[in-house]
GROMACS .gro file of C-alpha atoms in nm:
model
  146
    1MET     CA    1  -6.510  -7.140   0.745
    2ALA     CA    2  -6.537  -6.831   0.656
    3VAL     CA    3  -6.827  -6.548   0.629
    4THR     CA    4  -6.861  -6.298   0.334
    5GLY     CA    5  -7.037  -6.061   0.248
    6GLY     CA    6  -7.349  -6.170   0.532
    7PHE     CA    7  -7.294  -6.489   0.446
    8GLU     CA    8  -7.153  -6.789   0.593
    9ILE     CA    9  -6.898  -7.052   0.403
   10ARG     CA   10  -6.903  -7.401   0.536
   11ARG     CA   11  -6.776  -7.745   0.406
   12ALA     CA   12  -7.125  -7.979   0.357
   13GLY     CA   13  -7.022  -8.259   0.601
   14THR     CA   14  -7.340  -8.482   0.621
   15VAL     CA   15  -7.641  -8.601   0.460
   16ALA     CA   16  -7.851  -8.383   0.649
   17GLU     CA   17  -7.672  -8.015   0.549
   18LEU     CA   18  -7.662  -8.229   0.197
   19LEU     CA   19  -8.008  -8.249   0.212
   20ALA     CA   20  -8.170  -7.932   0.281
   21ALA     CA   21  -7.972  -7.762   0.004
   22GLY     CA   22  -8.172  -7.939  -0.217
   23HIS     CA   23  -8.377  -7.622  -0.328
   24LEU     CA   24  -7.969  -7.524  -0.457
   25TYR     CA   25  -7.953  -7.870  -0.667
   26ASP     CA   26  -8.132  -7.915  -1.078
   27GLY     CA   27  -8.337  -8.205  -0.914
   28PRO     CA   28  -8.459  -8.353  -0.613
   29ALA     CA   29  -8.144  -8.529  -0.324
   30ARG     CA   30  -8.121  -8.901  -0.207
   31PRO     CA   31  -8.025  -8.941   0.080
   32GLU     CA   32  -7.812  -9.252  -0.015
   33TRP     CA   33  -7.634  -9.054  -0.310
   34ALA     CA   34  -7.561  -8.812  -0.020
   35GLU     CA   35  -7.396  -9.029   0.199
   36ARG     CA   36  -7.192  -9.178  -0.128
   37PHE     CA   37  -7.060  -8.786  -0.216
   38LEU     CA   38  -6.962  -8.753   0.149
   39ALA     CA   39  -6.776  -9.167   0.102
   40SER     CA   40  -6.619  -9.017  -0.205
   41PRO     CA   41  -6.222  -8.891  -0.192
   42GLY     CA   42  -6.221  -8.579  -0.378
   43HIS     CA   43  -6.543  -8.489  -0.350
   44LEU     CA   44  -6.611  -8.145  -0.237
   45MET     CA   45  -6.940  -7.943  -0.152
   46LEU     CA   46  -6.936  -7.563   0.051
   47ILE     CA   47  -7.231  -7.435   0.121
   48GLY     CA   48  -7.292  -7.042   0.143
   49TYR     CA   49  -7.518  -6.956   0.449
   50ALA     CA   50  -7.755  -6.605   0.528
   51ALA     CA   51  -7.769  -6.473   0.843
   52ASP     CA   52  -8.072  -6.697   0.920
   53GLY     CA   53  -7.871  -6.985   0.847
   54PHE     CA   54  -8.067  -7.098   0.532
   55PRO     CA   55  -7.901  -7.212   0.280
   56ALA     CA   56  -7.838  -6.948  -0.042
   57GLY     CA   57  -7.633  -7.078  -0.234
   58PHE     CA   58  -7.354  -7.430  -0.292
   59VAL     CA   59  -7.007  -7.544  -0.492
   60THR     CA   60  -6.950  -7.855  -0.526
   61GLY     CA   61  -6.545  -7.997  -0.699
   62ILE     CA   62  -6.442  -8.306  -0.739
   63GLU     CA   63  -6.041  -8.291  -0.714
   64MET     CA   64  -5.895  -8.568  -1.043
   65ILE     CA   65  -5.576  -8.690  -1.018
   66HIS     CA   66  -5.359  -8.750  -1.439
   67PRO     CA   67  -5.018  -8.919  -1.459
   68ASP     CA   68  -4.904  -8.598  -1.631
   69LYS     CA   69  -5.101  -8.308  -1.496
   70GLY     CA   70  -5.102  -8.396  -1.135
   71ALA     CA   71  -5.416  -8.304  -0.903
   72GLU     CA   72  -5.686  -8.039  -1.047
   73LEU     CA   73  -6.005  -7.953  -0.903
   74CYS     CA   74  -6.310  -7.942  -1.112
   75LEU     CA   75  -6.543  -7.740  -1.039
   76TYR     CA   76  -6.897  -7.951  -1.064
   77GLU     CA   77  -7.164  -7.685  -0.985
   78LEU     CA   78  -7.235  -7.351  -0.852
   79GLY     CA   79  -7.563  -7.238  -0.762
   80VAL     CA   80  -7.702  -6.950  -0.574
   81ASP     CA   81  -8.101  -6.897  -0.473
   82GLU     CA   82  -8.283  -6.725  -0.654
   83ALA     CA   83  -8.326  -6.444  -0.394
   84TYR     CA   84  -7.923  -6.423  -0.321
   85ARG     CA   85  -7.823  -6.394  -0.690
   86ARG     CA   86  -7.660  -6.046  -0.772
   87ARG     CA   87  -7.467  -6.028  -0.380
   88GLY     CA   88  -7.124  -6.151  -0.464
   89LEU     CA   89  -7.225  -6.499  -0.316
   90GLY     CA   90  -7.118  -6.684  -0.618
   91ARG     CA   91  -6.824  -6.507  -0.648
   92ALA     CA   92  -6.737  -6.569  -0.301
   93LEU     CA   93  -6.856  -6.959  -0.321
   94THR     CA   94  -6.632  -7.052  -0.676
   95GLU     CA   95  -6.309  -6.868  -0.462
   96ALA     CA   96  -6.374  -7.073  -0.094
   97LEU     CA   97  -6.387  -7.353  -0.358
   98LEU     CA   98  -6.028  -7.258  -0.490
   99ALA     CA   99  -5.895  -7.143  -0.166
  100ALA     CA  100  -5.956  -7.571  -0.096
  101ALA     CA  101  -5.791  -7.689  -0.422
  102ARG     CA  102  -5.489  -7.432  -0.329
  103GLU     CA  103  -5.484  -7.614   0.034
  104ARG     CA  104  -5.507  -8.003  -0.126
  105ASP     CA  105  -5.190  -7.849  -0.378
  106CYS     CA  106  -5.387  -7.899  -0.651
  107ALA     CA  107  -5.249  -7.723  -0.972
  108GLY     CA  108  -5.494  -7.544  -1.135
  109ALA     CA  109  -5.889  -7.615  -1.190
  110TRP     CA  110  -6.142  -7.549  -1.439
  111VAL     CA  111  -6.546  -7.563  -1.506
  112PRO     CA  112  -6.725  -7.665  -1.793
  113VAL     CA  113  -6.982  -7.379  -1.868
  114ASP     CA  114  -7.269  -7.318  -2.131
  115THR     CA  115  -7.145  -7.063  -2.362
  116ASP     CA  116  -7.449  -6.903  -2.365
  117ASN     CA  117  -7.517  -6.912  -1.948
  118GLY     CA  118  -7.382  -6.492  -1.900
  119PRO     CA  119  -7.417  -6.502  -1.523
  120ALA     CA  120  -7.192  -6.794  -1.484
  121LEU     CA  121  -6.922  -6.714  -1.738
  122ALA     CA  122  -6.937  -6.331  -1.506
  123THR     CA  123  -6.890  -6.478  -1.237
  124TYR     CA  124  -6.617  -6.698  -1.282
  125ARG     CA  125  -6.392  -6.446  -1.487
  126SER     CA  126  -6.490  -6.211  -1.140
  127ALA     CA  127  -6.336  -6.502  -1.001
  128GLY     CA  128  -6.022  -6.513  -1.201
  129ALA     CA  129  -6.082  -6.756  -1.457
  130ALA     CA  130  -5.933  -6.748  -1.825
  131ASP     CA  131  -6.118  -6.848  -2.102
  132GLU     CA  132  -5.961  -7.110  -2.275
  133GLY     CA  133  -6.210  -7.142  -2.581
  134VAL     CA  134  -6.483  -7.273  -2.694
  135CYS     CA  135  -6.509  -7.680  -2.588
  136ALA     CA  136  -6.772  -7.906  -2.700
  137ILE     CA  137  -6.898  -8.186  -2.403
  138ARG     CA  138  -7.063  -8.556  -2.500
  139ALA     CA  139  -7.248  -8.709  -2.294
  140TRP     CA  140  -7.322  -9.047  -2.221
  141SER     CA  141  -7.669  -9.118  -2.055
  142PHE     CA  142  -7.736  -9.471  -1.868
  143ASP     CA  143  -8.054  -9.451  -1.756
  144ASP     CA  144  -8.238  -9.608  -2.017
  145GLU     CA  145  -8.050  -9.965  -1.988
  146PRO     CA  146  -8.153 -10.246  -1.882
   0.00000   0.00000   0.00000
């Protein structure tokens, strides 16, 4: 647990905490997915709470292990409620996740980010991330399969 800039950052450990932060996600949270997230080794969510207990932001990370790289942490998603932006919460959440990666003996961390997402790029840069060049992401969606 860390307090920074008036926000308390805590690791989420219950389905109720994950669902209470649902307004920060891209879409609606589902209890069964929240349970699966919490049960998955290497998955981590930190939530930044405002002084009144409101979940103002979150960051998720996924620890991955590869035979030639050891453990690395992928910063999967960062979100801050619009009313709490530009107060340092995104940076504080990012730095807290990086501290958790170090505690897990990860060799490093990385984040995929859209090259036109100026606020995210500025947040990661302020937390010490280096630009490793342009990266293209290709995706598969299995939603339409029978």
